[in-house]
Short mmCIF file of C-alpha atoms in Angstrom, two decimals:
data_model
loop_
_atom_site.label_atom_id
_atom_site.label_comp_id
_atom_site.label_asym_id
_atom_site.label_seq_id
_atom_site.Cartn_x
_atom_site.Cartn_y
_atom_site.Cartn_z
CA VAL A 1053 13.26 0.51 -27.55
CA GLN A 1054 13.82 1.00 -23.85
CA LEU A 1055 10.94 1.50 -21.48
CA GLN A 1056 11.22 2.77 -17.95
CA ALA A 1057 8.28 2.79 -15.57
CA PHE A 1058 7.89 5.14 -12.63
CA GLY A 1059 5.39 5.42 -9.83
CA GLY A 1060 3.68 2.87 -7.66
CA GLY A 1061 4.41 2.13 -4.03
CA LEU A 1062 2.16 1.52 -1.06
CA LEU A 1063 -1.27 3.01 -1.55
CA GLN A 1064 -4.48 3.10 0.44
CA PRO A 1065 -7.67 1.35 -0.63
CA GLY A 1066 -9.85 3.89 -2.36
CA GLY A 1067 -6.77 5.88 -3.29
CA PHE A 1068 -5.24 7.03 -6.53
CA LEU A 1069 -2.44 5.64 -8.66
CA ARG A 1070 -0.41 7.32 -11.37
CA LEU A 1071 2.23 5.45 -13.28
CA SER A 1072 4.38 6.77 -16.08
CA CYS A 1073 6.37 4.97 -18.73
CA ALA A 1074 9.11 6.75 -20.64
CA ALA A 1075 10.20 5.32 -23.98
CA SER A 1076 13.51 5.91 -25.70
CA GLY A 1077 15.34 4.57 -28.72
CA GLY A 1078 13.53 3.35 -31.82
CA THR A 1079 10.21 4.83 -30.85
CA PHE A 1080 9.13 4.63 -34.48
CA SER A 1081 9.01 0.83 -34.26
CA TYR A 1082 5.82 0.52 -32.23
CA ASN A 1083 2.26 1.82 -32.45
CA VAL A 1084 0.80 0.83 -29.11
CA MET A 1085 1.69 1.39 -25.49
CA GLY A 1086 0.12 -0.89 -22.95
CA TRP A 1087 0.04 -1.62 -19.25
CA PHE A 1088 -0.06 -5.09 -17.75
CA ARG A 1089 0.13 -6.33 -14.21
CA GLN A 1090 1.13 -9.52 -12.49
CA ALA A 1091 0.15 -10.52 -9.00
CA PRO A 1092 2.04 -13.23 -7.08
CA GLY A 1093 1.15 -16.67 -8.37
CA LYS A 1094 -0.92 -15.30 -11.25
CA GLU A 1095 -0.38 -14.78 -14.93
CA ARG A 1096 0.41 -11.40 -16.37
CA GLU A 1097 -2.84 -9.69 -17.25
CA PHE A 1098 -3.81 -6.84 -19.50
CA VAL A 1099 -4.78 -3.55 -17.89
CA ALA A 1100 -4.98 -0.91 -20.62
CA ALA A 1101 -3.53 0.07 -23.97
CA MET A 1102 -3.45 3.06 -26.26
CA ARG A 1103 -2.70 3.30 -29.94
CA TRP A 1104 -0.14 6.03 -30.36
CA THR A 1105 -1.41 7.21 -33.76
CA ASP A 1106 -5.06 7.90 -33.01
CA GLY A 1107 -5.31 7.73 -29.24
CA SER A 1108 -7.77 4.83 -29.25
CA THR A 1109 -7.83 2.93 -25.98
CA ASN A 1110 -8.78 -0.43 -24.50
CA TYR A 1111 -9.27 -1.32 -20.87
CA ALA A 1112 -9.64 -4.53 -18.95
CA ASP A 1113 -13.09 -4.95 -17.43
CA SER A 1114 -11.55 -5.01 -13.96
CA VAL A 1115 -10.28 -1.43 -14.30
CA LYS A 1116 -12.72 0.06 -16.78
CA GLY A 1117 -14.40 3.19 -15.51
CA ARG A 1118 -11.75 3.93 -12.92
CA SER A 1119 -8.63 3.99 -15.08
CA THR A 1120 -7.28 6.27 -17.76
CA ILE A 1121 -4.36 5.65 -20.07
CA SER A 1122 -2.91 8.75 -21.66
CA ARG A 1123 0.18 9.94 -23.47
CA ASP A 1124 2.52 12.81 -24.01
CA ASN A 1125 3.80 12.48 -27.55
CA ALA A 1126 6.48 15.10 -27.10
CA LYS A 1127 7.95 13.18 -24.18
CA ASN A 1128 7.31 9.68 -25.59
CA THR A 1129 5.68 8.92 -22.29
CA ALA A 1130 2.54 7.00 -21.44
CA TYR A 1131 0.60 7.29 -18.20
CA LEU A 1132 -1.79 5.08 -16.31
CA GLN A 1133 -4.09 6.65 -13.77
CA MET A 1134 -6.33 4.53 -11.59
CA ASN A 1135 -8.65 5.58 -8.80
CA SER A 1136 -10.81 3.75 -6.29
CA LEU A 1137 -7.93 1.38 -5.70
CA LYS A 1138 -8.69 -2.06 -4.32
CA PRO A 1139 -6.44 -4.59 -2.60
CA GLU A 1140 -6.83 -6.80 -5.68
CA ASP A 1141 -5.04 -4.12 -7.70
CA THR A 1142 -1.88 -5.13 -5.89
CA ALA A 1143 0.63 -6.35 -8.46
CA VAL A 1144 3.79 -5.53 -10.33
CA TYR A 1145 2.78 -3.20 -13.13
CA TYR A 1146 4.60 -3.33 -16.45
CA CYS A 1147 4.48 -1.02 -19.41
CA ALA A 1148 4.94 -2.49 -22.84
CA ALA A 1149 5.18 -1.40 -26.44
CA GLY A 1150 4.09 -3.24 -29.54
CA ARG A 1151 2.55 -2.99 -32.96
CA TYR A 1152 -0.98 -4.18 -32.19
CA ASN A 1153 -3.60 -2.97 -29.77
CA SER A 1154 -3.88 -6.34 -28.11
CA TYR A 1155 -4.91 -7.87 -24.81
CA SER A 1156 -2.19 -10.50 -25.09
CA PRO A 1157 1.26 -9.87 -23.63
CA TYR A 1158 2.69 -11.97 -26.45
CA ASP A 1159 1.84 -9.20 -28.93
CA TYR A 1160 4.10 -6.72 -27.20
CA ASP A 1161 7.75 -6.59 -28.15
CA TYR A 1162 9.26 -4.31 -25.54
CA TRP A 1163 8.82 -4.27 -21.78
CA GLY A 1164 9.70 -1.99 -18.92
CA GLN A 1165 11.20 -3.28 -15.70
CA GLY A 1166 7.99 -3.31 -13.69
CA THR A 1167 7.00 -1.29 -10.67
CA GLN A 1168 5.36 -2.63 -7.52
CA VAL A 1169 1.95 -1.36 -6.53
CA THR A 1170 0.61 -2.47 -3.16
CA VAL A 1171 -2.87 -1.48 -2.07
CA SER A 1172 -3.27 -2.00 1.63
CA SER A 1173 -4.41 -0.19 4.72
#
């Protein structure tokens, strides 16, 4: 499975983020698409995940209420939308695919290359 993330860049505080993650090859081998992020000097942390089969979702408390993970089954693409951006949202964002709807990065088998999101005025 290959994952490729798009989006990100330099965004304003209070602004809006939309990331996409396109999956190809062996898409039958995973059930969950997730987003993680890693800020400099910090561990990779869970952001959101969606089970592909039933659309159930999980969100980290830090983004809950201002983030939405969604999918386009026909395109094998997952999306992460986040509004009310804060400077602490600055990180490299990674999409990942795995078999379990988990908060742990160790439960994900496939990873995209990461895309930088910087929230700053």
